[in-house]
mmCIF file of C-alpha atoms in Angstrom:
data_model
loop_
_atom_site.group_PDB
_atom_site.id
_atom_site.type_symbol
_atom_site.label_atom_id
_atom_site.label_comp_id
_atom_site.label_asym_id
_atom_site.label_seq_id
_atom_site.Cartn_x
_atom_site.Cartn_y
_atom_site.Cartn_z
ATOM 1 C CA MET A 1 -0.182 -30.753 -9.448
ATOM 2 C CA ALA A 2 -1.379 -28.722 -6.455
ATOM 3 C CA ALA A 3 1.008 -30.570 -4.147
ATOM 4 C CA PHE A 4 3.905 -30.020 -6.553
ATOM 5 C CA ALA A 5 3.094 -26.316 -6.849
ATOM 6 C CA ALA A 6 2.918 -25.963 -3.070
ATOM 7 C CA THR A 7 6.240 -27.781 -2.670
ATOM 8 C CA LEU A 8 7.900 -25.607 -5.302
ATOM 9 C CA ARG A 9 6.618 -22.438 -3.656
ATOM 10 C CA PHE A 10 7.942 -23.628 -0.294
ATOM 11 C CA VAL A 11 11.368 -24.700 -1.574
ATOM 12 C CA ALA A 12 11.933 -21.822 -4.001
ATOM 13 C CA GLY A 13 9.998 -19.149 -2.120
ATOM 14 C CA SER A 14 13.019 -17.017 -1.212
ATOM 15 C CA GLN A 15 14.498 -17.270 -4.704
ATOM 16 C CA LEU A 16 11.199 -16.286 -6.328
ATOM 17 C CA LEU A 17 10.785 -13.373 -3.948
ATOM 18 C CA GLY A 18 14.321 -12.294 -4.808
ATOM 19 C CA THR A 19 13.341 -11.774 -8.441
ATOM 20 C CA TYR A 20 11.364 -8.715 -7.343
ATOM 21 C CA VAL A 21 14.467 -6.827 -6.252
ATOM 22 C CA THR A 22 14.247 -5.257 -9.718
ATOM 23 C CA ARG A 23 11.242 -2.991 -10.068
ATOM 24 C CA PHE A 24 9.578 -2.382 -13.407
ATOM 25 C CA GLU A 25 6.452 -0.333 -14.109
ATOM 26 C CA PHE A 26 4.271 0.124 -11.041
ATOM 27 C CA VAL A 27 2.163 -2.943 -10.281
ATOM 28 C CA PRO A 28 0.906 -3.213 -6.675
ATOM 29 C CA GLY A 29 2.021 -6.779 -5.978
ATOM 30 C CA GLN A 30 5.427 -6.276 -7.553
ATOM 31 C CA TRP A 31 5.907 -3.058 -5.588
ATOM 32 C CA PHE A 32 4.921 -4.778 -2.352
ATOM 33 C CA ALA A 33 7.274 -7.694 -3.052
ATOM 34 C CA ARG A 34 10.243 -5.332 -3.199
ATOM 35 C CA SER A 35 9.066 -3.783 0.088
ATOM 36 C CA VAL A 36 9.008 -7.256 1.647
ATOM 37 C CA ILE A 37 12.621 -7.725 0.519
ATOM 38 C CA ASP A 38 13.565 -4.415 2.133
ATOM 39 C CA LEU A 39 11.736 -5.299 5.338
ATOM 40 C CA LYS A 40 13.404 -8.723 5.577
ATOM 41 C CA ARG A 41 16.818 -7.090 6.027
ATOM 42 C CA ASP A 42 16.109 -6.078 9.624
ATOM 43 C CA PRO A 43 12.439 -6.365 10.586
ATOM 44 C CA ALA A 44 13.106 -6.053 14.318
ATOM 45 C CA SER A 45 14.367 -2.491 13.800
ATOM 46 C CA THR A 46 11.955 -1.511 11.057
ATOM 47 C CA CYS A 47 8.490 -0.007 11.086
ATOM 48 C CA VAL A 48 6.371 -0.794 8.028
ATOM 49 C CA VAL A 49 3.739 1.461 6.450
ATOM 50 C CA LEU A 50 0.788 -0.365 4.913
ATOM 51 C CA GLY A 51 -2.195 0.906 2.968
ATOM 52 C CA ALA A 52 -3.305 2.240 -0.387
ATOM 53 C CA SER A 53 -2.102 5.209 -2.445
ATOM 54 C CA ASN A 54 -2.894 7.683 0.327
ATOM 55 C CA GLY A 55 -0.195 5.911 2.340
ATOM 56 C CA ARG A 56 2.217 5.492 -0.545
ATOM 57 C CA GLU A 57 2.049 9.195 -1.383
ATOM 58 C CA GLY A 58 1.826 10.316 2.243
ATOM 59 C CA PHE A 59 4.952 8.930 3.908
ATOM 60 C CA ASP A 60 8.647 9.471 3.298
ATOM 61 C CA PRO A 61 10.669 6.768 5.105
ATOM 62 C CA ALA A 62 13.726 9.016 5.473
ATOM 63 C CA ILE A 63 11.728 11.781 7.181
ATOM 64 C CA LEU A 64 9.932 9.284 9.388
ATOM 65 C CA ALA A 65 13.310 7.858 10.453
ATOM 66 C CA ARG A 66 14.772 11.287 11.237
ATOM 67 C CA ASN A 67 11.894 11.896 13.621
ATOM 68 C CA ALA A 68 11.999 8.438 15.200
ATOM 69 C CA PRO A 69 15.721 7.861 15.907
ATOM 70 C CA GLY A 70 16.828 4.250 16.016
ATOM 71 C CA THR A 71 14.031 3.001 13.790
ATOM 72 C CA ALA A 72 14.109 2.379 10.050
ATOM 73 C CA PHE A 73 10.954 2.672 7.966
ATOM 74 C CA VAL A 74 9.709 0.905 4.839
ATOM 75 C CA ASN A 75 6.790 2.407 2.972
ATOM 76 C CA ALA A 76 5.065 -0.701 1.601
ATOM 77 C CA ALA A 77 1.760 1.021 0.803
ATOM 78 C CA THR A 78 0.604 0.400 -2.754
ATOM 79 C CA THR A 79 -2.812 1.394 -4.105
ATOM 80 C CA GLY A 80 -6.518 0.558 -3.602
ATOM 81 C CA GLY A 81 -9.373 -0.637 -4.161
ATOM 82 C CA ASN A 82 -10.775 -0.336 -0.730
ATOM 83 C CA ASN A 83 -9.464 -0.919 2.785
ATOM 84 C CA GLU A 84 -9.127 -4.651 2.107
ATOM 85 C CA VAL A 85 -5.677 -3.926 0.682
ATOM 86 C CA VAL A 86 -4.275 -3.912 4.246
ATOM 87 C CA ASP A 87 -5.805 -7.351 4.811
ATOM 88 C CA ILE A 88 -3.854 -8.624 1.798
ATOM 89 C CA GLN A 89 -0.609 -6.886 2.752
ATOM 90 C CA SER A 90 -0.639 -8.083 6.361
ATOM 91 C CA THR A 91 -1.408 -11.625 5.194
ATOM 92 C CA ILE A 92 1.704 -11.529 2.987
ATOM 93 C CA LEU A 93 3.833 -10.311 5.896
ATOM 94 C CA GLU A 94 2.553 -13.232 7.950
ATOM 95 C CA ARG A 95 3.273 -15.694 5.164
ATOM 96 C CA TYR A 96 6.934 -14.621 5.114
ATOM 97 C CA GLY A 97 7.193 -14.740 8.900
ATOM 98 C CA LEU A 98 8.013 -11.040 9.231
ATOM 99 C CA HIS A 99 7.745 -9.384 12.636
ATOM 100 C CA PRO A 100 8.324 -5.635 12.203
ATOM 101 C CA ARG A 101 9.127 -3.390 15.115
ATOM 102 C CA CYS A 102 5.885 -1.565 14.471
ATOM 103 C CA ALA A 103 3.259 -1.078 11.796
ATOM 104 C CA ILE A 104 1.523 2.045 10.549
ATOM 105 C CA ALA A 105 -1.803 1.262 8.897
ATOM 106 C CA ALA A 106 -2.693 4.263 6.726
ATOM 107 C CA PHE A 107 -6.462 4.418 6.388
ATOM 108 C CA SER A 108 -8.793 6.862 4.720
ATOM 109 C CA THR A 109 -12.207 6.561 6.340
ATOM 110 C CA TRP A 110 -14.033 6.613 3.007
ATOM 111 C CA THR A 111 -12.158 3.584 1.635
ATOM 112 C CA MET A 112 -14.465 1.287 3.635
ATOM 113 C CA PHE A 113 -16.726 1.139 0.581
ATOM 114 C CA ARG A 114 -18.150 -2.106 -0.756
ATOM 115 C CA ASP A 115 -17.263 -3.801 -4.026
ATOM 116 C CA GLY A 116 -13.690 -2.611 -4.229
ATOM 117 C CA SER A 117 -11.648 -5.697 -3.409
ATOM 118 C CA PRO A 118 -8.169 -5.583 -5.006
ATOM 119 C CA ASP A 119 -7.724 -8.027 -7.872
ATOM 120 C CA LEU A 120 -5.198 -10.565 -6.567
ATOM 121 C CA ALA A 121 -4.215 -11.852 -9.999
ATOM 122 C CA ALA A 122 -4.211 -8.667 -12.072
ATOM 123 C CA GLU A 123 -2.405 -6.699 -9.366
ATOM 124 C CA GLU A 124 0.089 -9.572 -8.880
ATOM 125 C CA TYR A 125 -0.399 -10.049 -5.152
ATOM 126 C CA LEU A 126 -1.070 -13.705 -5.855
ATOM 127 C CA ALA A 127 2.634 -14.378 -6.431
ATOM 128 C CA LEU A 128 3.182 -13.570 -2.737
ATOM 129 C CA LEU A 129 0.354 -15.680 -1.322
ATOM 130 C CA ASP A 130 -0.259 -19.363 -0.744
ATOM 131 C CA TRP A 131 -3.465 -21.355 -0.286
ATOM 132 C CA GLU A 132 -3.585 -20.640 3.431
ATOM 133 C CA GLY A 133 -3.209 -16.915 2.873
ATOM 134 C CA VAL A 134 -5.836 -16.720 0.142
ATOM 135 C CA LEU A 135 -8.300 -18.734 2.217
ATOM 136 C CA SER A 136 -7.771 -16.399 5.183
ATOM 137 C CA LEU A 137 -8.717 -13.229 3.262
ATOM 138 C CA THR A 138 -11.984 -11.617 4.264
ATOM 139 C CA SER A 139 -13.091 -11.123 0.664
ATOM 140 C CA ARG A 140 -13.139 -14.910 -0.022
ATOM 141 C CA PRO A 141 -11.623 -14.434 -3.474
ATOM 142 C CA LEU A 142 -11.929 -18.101 -4.431
ATOM 143 C CA LEU A 143 -15.716 -17.710 -4.358
ATOM 144 C CA THR A 144 -15.765 -14.763 -6.749
ATOM 145 C CA ARG A 145 -16.104 -14.901 -10.535
ATOM 146 C CA LYS A 146 -12.299 -14.758 -10.748
ATOM 147 C CA GLY A 147 -11.883 -17.625 -8.308
ATOM 148 C CA HIS A 148 -10.911 -20.155 -10.980
ATOM 149 C CA HIS A 149 -8.075 -17.880 -12.155
ATOM 150 C CA ILE A 150 -6.826 -17.563 -8.586
ATOM 151 C CA ALA A 151 -7.012 -21.321 -8.024
ATOM 152 C CA ALA A 152 -5.141 -21.939 -11.284
ATOM 153 C CA GLY A 153 -2.458 -19.489 -10.237
ATOM 154 C CA LEU A 154 -1.962 -21.296 -6.955
ATOM 155 C CA MET A 155 -1.949 -24.758 -8.562
ATOM 156 C CA LEU A 156 0.286 -24.172 -11.580
ATOM 157 C CA PRO A 157 3.994 -23.810 -10.778
ATOM 158 C CA LEU A 158 5.445 -20.369 -11.493
ATOM 159 C CA ARG A 159 2.271 -19.084 -13.172
ATOM 160 C CA THR A 160 1.919 -16.236 -10.709
ATOM 161 C CA ASN A 161 5.580 -15.280 -11.141
ATOM 162 C CA ALA A 162 5.603 -15.625 -14.905
ATOM 163 C CA ARG A 163 5.304 -11.921 -15.742
ATOM 164 C CA GLN A 164 8.194 -10.877 -13.489
ATOM 165 C CA LEU A 165 10.369 -13.690 -14.816
ATOM 166 C CA ASN A 166 9.514 -12.692 -18.384
ATOM 167 C CA LEU A 167 10.458 -9.061 -17.732
ATOM 168 C CA LEU A 168 13.770 -10.109 -16.203
ATOM 169 C CA MET A 169 14.465 -12.363 -19.180
ATOM 170 C CA ARG A 170 13.905 -9.502 -21.638
ATOM 171 C CA VAL A 171 16.263 -7.253 -19.701
ATOM 172 C CA SER A 172 18.859 -10.054 -19.684
ATOM 173 C CA VAL A 173 18.486 -10.441 -23.453
ATOM 174 C CA SER A 174 19.020 -6.693 -23.898
ATOM 175 C CA HIS A 175 22.224 -6.869 -21.835
ATOM 176 C CA ALA A 176 23.497 -9.898 -23.776
ATOM 177 C CA ARG A 177 22.837 -8.209 -27.105
ATOM 178 C CA LYS A 178 24.605 -5.065 -25.897
ATOM 179 C CA ARG A 179 27.749 -7.087 -25.132
ATOM 180 C CA VAL A 180 27.764 -8.878 -28.491
ATOM 181 C CA LEU A 181 26.157 -6.580 -31.055
ATOM 182 C CA GLY A 182 25.827 -3.237 -29.345
ATOM 183 C CA PRO A 183 22.933 -1.676 -27.491
ATOM 184 C CA LEU A 184 19.336 -1.204 -28.538
ATOM 185 C CA PRO A 185 16.985 1.162 -26.695
ATOM 186 C CA LEU A 186 15.319 -0.688 -23.847
ATOM 187 C CA ASN A 187 11.903 0.236 -25.200
ATOM 188 C CA ARG A 188 12.583 -2.096 -28.146
ATOM 189 C CA TYR A 189 12.067 -4.942 -25.685
ATOM 190 C CA GLU A 190 8.796 -3.606 -24.298
ATOM 191 C CA SER A 191 5.318 -4.796 -25.218
ATOM 192 C CA TYR A 192 4.085 -1.280 -24.479
ATOM 193 C CA ALA A 193 5.660 2.012 -23.474
ATOM 194 C CA GLY A 194 7.110 2.068 -19.968
ATOM 195 C CA GLU A 195 6.790 -1.652 -19.273
ATOM 196 C CA LEU A 196 10.462 -2.093 -18.368
ATOM 197 C CA GLN A 197 10.931 1.298 -16.714
ATOM 198 C CA SER A 198 11.504 1.549 -12.972
ATOM 199 C CA PRO A 199 8.632 3.499 -11.376
ATOM 200 C CA ASP A 200 9.016 6.693 -9.405
ATOM 201 C CA THR A 201 9.035 6.286 -5.638
ATOM 202 C CA TYR A 202 5.815 8.302 -5.543
ATOM 203 C CA ASN A 203 3.230 7.963 -8.274
ATOM 204 C CA TYR A 204 2.547 11.717 -8.311
ATOM 205 C CA GLN A 205 6.192 12.673 -7.857
ATOM 206 C CA HIS A 206 6.280 14.762 -11.030
ATOM 207 C CA THR A 207 2.602 15.735 -11.105
ATOM 208 C CA PRO A 208 1.866 19.373 -10.283
ATOM 209 C CA SER A 209 -1.137 20.095 -8.103
ATOM 210 C CA HIS A 210 -4.315 20.223 -10.151
ATOM 211 C CA LEU A 211 -6.752 20.244 -7.234
ATOM 212 C CA LEU A 212 -8.155 23.727 -7.708
ATOM 213 C CA ALA A 213 -8.007 23.709 -11.495
ATOM 214 C CA ASP A 214 -9.848 20.379 -11.710
ATOM 215 C CA TRP A 215 -12.101 20.789 -8.675
ATOM 216 C CA ASP A 216 -15.381 20.116 -10.497
ATOM 217 C CA ARG A 217 -14.022 17.060 -12.266
ATOM 218 C CA LEU A 218 -12.611 15.654 -9.021
ATOM 219 C CA VAL A 219 -15.961 16.203 -7.297
ATOM 220 C CA ALA A 220 -17.674 14.289 -10.094
ATOM 221 C CA ARG A 221 -15.101 11.500 -9.782
ATOM 222 C CA SER A 222 -15.690 11.246 -6.029
ATOM 223 C CA ARG A 223 -19.485 11.579 -6.064
ATOM 224 C CA PRO A 224 -20.151 7.818 -6.560
ATOM 225 C CA PHE A 225 -18.631 7.316 -3.088
ATOM 226 C CA TYR A 226 -20.978 9.765 -1.335
ATOM 227 C CA PRO A 227 -24.107 7.588 -0.823
ATOM 228 C CA ALA A 228 -24.362 5.919 2.578
ATOM 229 C CA SER A 229 -25.488 2.759 0.771
ATOM 230 C CA ARG A 230 -21.895 2.236 -0.395
ATOM 231 C CA TYR A 231 -20.900 1.548 3.211
ATOM 232 C CA GLY A 232 -21.941 -0.665 6.103
ATOM 233 C CA GLY A 233 -20.794 -3.955 4.648
ATOM 234 C CA ALA A 234 -19.706 -6.451 7.276
ATOM 235 C CA MET A 235 -16.834 -7.455 5.007
ATOM 236 C CA GLN A 236 -15.142 -4.060 5.264
ATOM 237 C CA GLU A 237 -15.303 -3.997 9.055
ATOM 238 C CA SER A 238 -14.134 -7.602 9.208
ATOM 239 C CA ALA A 239 -11.222 -6.888 6.845
ATOM 240 C CA MET A 240 -10.073 -4.014 9.044
ATOM 241 C CA ARG A 241 -10.403 -6.114 12.211
ATOM 242 C CA ARG A 242 -8.481 -9.022 10.740
ATOM 243 C CA SER A 243 -5.765 -6.691 9.513
ATOM 244 C CA LEU A 244 -5.346 -5.130 12.944
ATOM 245 C CA ASP A 245 -5.400 -8.519 14.711
ATOM 246 C CA ARG A 246 -2.709 -9.813 12.381
ATOM 247 C CA LEU A 247 -0.531 -6.732 12.766
ATOM 248 C CA LEU A 248 -0.867 -6.820 16.545
ATOM 249 C CA ARG A 249 0.392 -10.414 16.502
ATOM 250 C CA LEU A 250 3.256 -9.688 14.131
ATOM 251 C CA THR A 251 4.500 -6.560 15.941
ATOM 252 C CA GLY A 252 3.851 -7.639 19.508
ATOM 253 C CA GLY A 253 1.241 -4.908 19.883
ATOM 254 C CA HIS A 254 2.963 -1.922 18.273
ATOM 255 C CA VAL A 255 0.411 -0.757 15.736
ATOM 256 C CA ALA A 256 -0.845 2.700 14.809
ATOM 257 C CA ILE A 257 -3.777 3.639 12.614
ATOM 258 C CA VAL A 258 -3.095 6.887 10.800
ATOM 259 C CA VAL A 259 -6.210 8.565 9.427
ATOM 260 C CA THR A 260 -4.683 10.332 6.455
ATOM 261 C CA PRO A 261 -5.439 13.877 5.259
ATOM 262 C CA GLN A 262 -7.962 14.623 2.549
ATOM 263 C CA THR A 263 -9.674 17.599 0.967
ATOM 264 C CA PRO A 264 -13.324 18.628 1.467
ATOM 265 C CA ILE A 265 -14.170 16.798 -1.760
ATOM 266 C CA LEU A 266 -13.991 13.487 0.107
ATOM 267 C CA ASP A 267 -15.749 14.675 3.268
ATOM 268 C CA PRO A 268 -19.238 13.451 2.227
ATOM 269 C CA ALA A 269 -17.840 9.971 1.595
ATOM 270 C CA SER A 270 -15.978 9.954 4.909
ATOM 271 C CA ARG A 271 -19.099 11.066 6.799
ATOM 272 C CA ALA A 272 -21.010 8.159 5.284
ATOM 273 C CA ALA A 273 -18.291 5.676 6.248
ATOM 274 C CA LYS A 274 -17.422 7.127 9.657
ATOM 275 C CA PRO A 275 -19.867 5.129 11.840
ATOM 276 C CA HIS A 276 -18.440 1.870 10.498
ATOM 277 C CA PHE A 277 -14.839 3.050 10.749
ATOM 278 C CA ASP A 278 -15.367 4.325 14.296
ATOM 279 C CA ARG A 279 -16.949 1.054 15.388
ATOM 280 C CA VAL A 280 -13.770 -0.831 14.512
ATOM 281 C CA VAL A 281 -11.469 1.807 16.006
ATOM 282 C CA GLN A 282 -13.409 1.817 19.273
ATOM 283 C CA ALA A 283 -13.137 -1.970 19.487
ATOM 284 C CA TYR A 284 -9.339 -1.617 19.531
ATOM 285 C CA ALA A 285 -9.110 1.251 22.002
ATOM 286 C CA GLY A 286 -6.250 0.474 24.367
ATOM 287 C CA GLN A 287 -4.605 -1.844 21.831
ATOM 288 C CA VAL A 288 -3.975 0.239 18.712
ATOM 289 C CA ALA A 289 -2.763 3.825 18.656
ATOM 290 C CA LEU A 290 -4.950 6.235 16.696
ATOM 291 C CA ILE A 291 -3.288 9.177 14.953
ATOM 292 C CA ASP A 292 -5.802 11.499 13.336
ATOM 293 C CA CYS A 293 -4.162 13.657 10.677
ATOM 294 C CA THR A 294 -7.291 14.937 8.976
ATOM 295 C CA ALA A 295 -6.528 18.444 10.303
ATOM 296 C CA LEU A 296 -3.912 18.793 7.587
ATOM 297 C CA ARG A 297 -6.235 20.683 5.201
ATOM 298 C CA ASP A 298 -4.117 23.278 3.411
ATOM 299 C CA MET A 299 -5.227 22.899 -0.219
ATOM 300 C CA ALA A 300 -1.720 23.821 -1.391
ATOM 301 C CA LEU A 301 -0.460 20.528 0.056
ATOM 302 C CA PHE A 302 -2.609 18.302 -2.179
ATOM 303 C CA VAL A 303 -2.080 17.100 -5.731
ATOM 304 C CA ASP A 304 -5.741 16.109 -6.032
ATOM 305 C CA GLU A 305 -8.642 15.285 -3.703
ATOM 306 C CA GLY A 306 -6.731 12.820 -1.546
ATOM 307 C CA HIS A 307 -3.014 12.680 -2.392
ATOM 308 C CA LEU A 308 -0.341 14.908 -0.878
ATOM 309 C CA THR A 309 2.354 16.916 -2.597
ATOM 310 C CA ALA A 310 6.018 16.568 -1.602
ATOM 311 C CA ASP A 311 5.583 19.315 1.022
ATOM 312 C CA GLY A 312 2.460 17.662 2.376
ATOM 313 C CA ARG A 313 4.272 14.344 2.557
ATOM 314 C CA ALA A 314 7.153 15.948 4.459
ATOM 315 C CA ILE A 315 4.847 17.532 7.042
ATOM 316 C CA LEU A 316 2.786 14.366 7.537
ATOM 317 C CA SER A 317 5.899 12.172 7.799
ATOM 318 C CA ALA A 318 7.571 14.450 10.357
ATOM 319 C CA GLU A 319 4.503 14.686 12.573
ATOM 320 C CA VAL A 320 3.656 10.995 12.436
ATOM 321 C CA GLY A 321 7.293 10.038 13.036
ATOM 322 C CA GLN A 322 7.365 12.128 16.207
ATOM 323 C CA ILE A 323 4.043 10.730 17.435
ATOM 324 C CA VAL A 324 4.928 7.112 16.669
ATOM 325 C CA ALA A 325 8.286 7.444 18.425
ATOM 326 C CA ALA A 326 6.715 8.979 21.508
ATOM 327 C CA GLY A 327 3.659 6.771 21.700
ATOM 328 C CA VAL A 328 3.672 3.404 19.985
ATOM 329 C CA MET A 329 7.335 2.511 20.359
ATOM 330 C CA SER A 330 7.700 3.768 23.901
ATOM 331 C CA GLY A 331 5.269 1.123 25.073
ATOM 332 C CA ARG A 332 2.234 3.365 25.573
ATOM 333 C CA LYS A 333 0.042 1.207 23.393
ATOM 334 C CA GLY A 334 -3.426 2.265 22.443
ATOM 335 C CA SER A 335 -2.816 5.996 22.842
ATOM 336 C CA SER A 336 -4.315 8.617 20.569
ATOM 337 C CA ALA A 337 -2.918 11.778 19.019
ATOM 338 C CA HIS A 338 -3.662 14.397 16.409
ATOM 339 C CA CYS A 339 -1.403 15.941 13.808
ATOM 340 C CA THR A 340 -1.276 19.655 14.530
ATOM 341 C CA ALA A 341 -0.613 20.587 10.909
ATOM 342 C CA SER A 342 -0.468 24.271 11.772
ATOM 343 C CA PRO A 343 1.965 26.729 10.144
ATOM 344 C CA SER A 344 3.756 27.023 13.490
ATOM 345 C CA SER A 345 4.178 23.281 14.029
ATOM 346 C CA PRO A 346 7.744 21.928 14.119
ATOM 347 C CA ALA A 347 6.986 19.740 11.084
ATOM 348 C CA ALA A 348 5.740 22.668 9.016
ATOM 349 C CA LYS A 349 8.705 24.796 10.057
ATOM 350 C CA SER A 350 11.142 22.040 9.069
ATOM 351 C CA VAL A 351 9.642 21.970 5.573
ATOM 352 C CA ALA A 352 9.814 25.748 5.293
ATOM 353 C CA ASN A 353 13.433 25.771 6.454
ATOM 354 C CA SER A 354 14.420 23.130 3.933
ATOM 355 C CA ASP A 355 13.210 25.216 0.983
#
């Protein structure tokens, strides 16, 4: 059975990946699959953004491209758990043999907390992985309490793709009925509201800023990440190292870490994690570019404690695009830079002029 499943995945891998060209409600693995499809079109001319929701909300590919002429961008960032999400994403890129022009790894220092490994099965990353990829992950998911579910998903043909195939089948049924008997609302084919709806490009796209209004609640939500005991796990440092090693191989050395902006609410967590984050960054000095954008602190540019508004995204994308174009892709590997994020910066002015 395992051999048959592996053979089927190998033979039908491209066809199964192609089923994710249609996006339904936001699920991390499904979202990343579509990003892989986009990246496959021209990886040699494309820079990929990886990371969690801070990266997904923080980067606009069109603005990045305008500031880095000649390079396309795909924002493949999804959502957390912790920093291990980049380990998973880079492993999937390697599985599909993708060699992007460059990679931007969007990290928040505080996401190096323990006990936050993404759920491969529930978040549907497993459909994009094989045995080799799963075994290479730092979190050793096969040894966790969900290991038997992961093993079953890898052994049973199409099990990991079953949900996407089922969603596509329901949409096909709705189209067939429309042709024969007339249309029914698409929600009549959903198991729950929104299941068959295409997600917004940004999760907080239509969410007004509630940072100041909900400050106390957001502090309470973040407080569990303040204790230093949440950090220091060897697994988190190892996951970051493996991710960077893999991306350096895939891109030929054109990798940038972007430390993304956050509000003061997350500062205690970042201070606790910083020694462990810095230890990894220092180990890659001269190999990986470091772009520190934590100076972007205007509270008006945040939806909540760690996610940017549309204006914040535009400023961050413009600044990082300019830095990446000048540093990483010009061959000056391992350089460092800071986002200026001041009202007089070219990126800020471009946002103001577009209003």
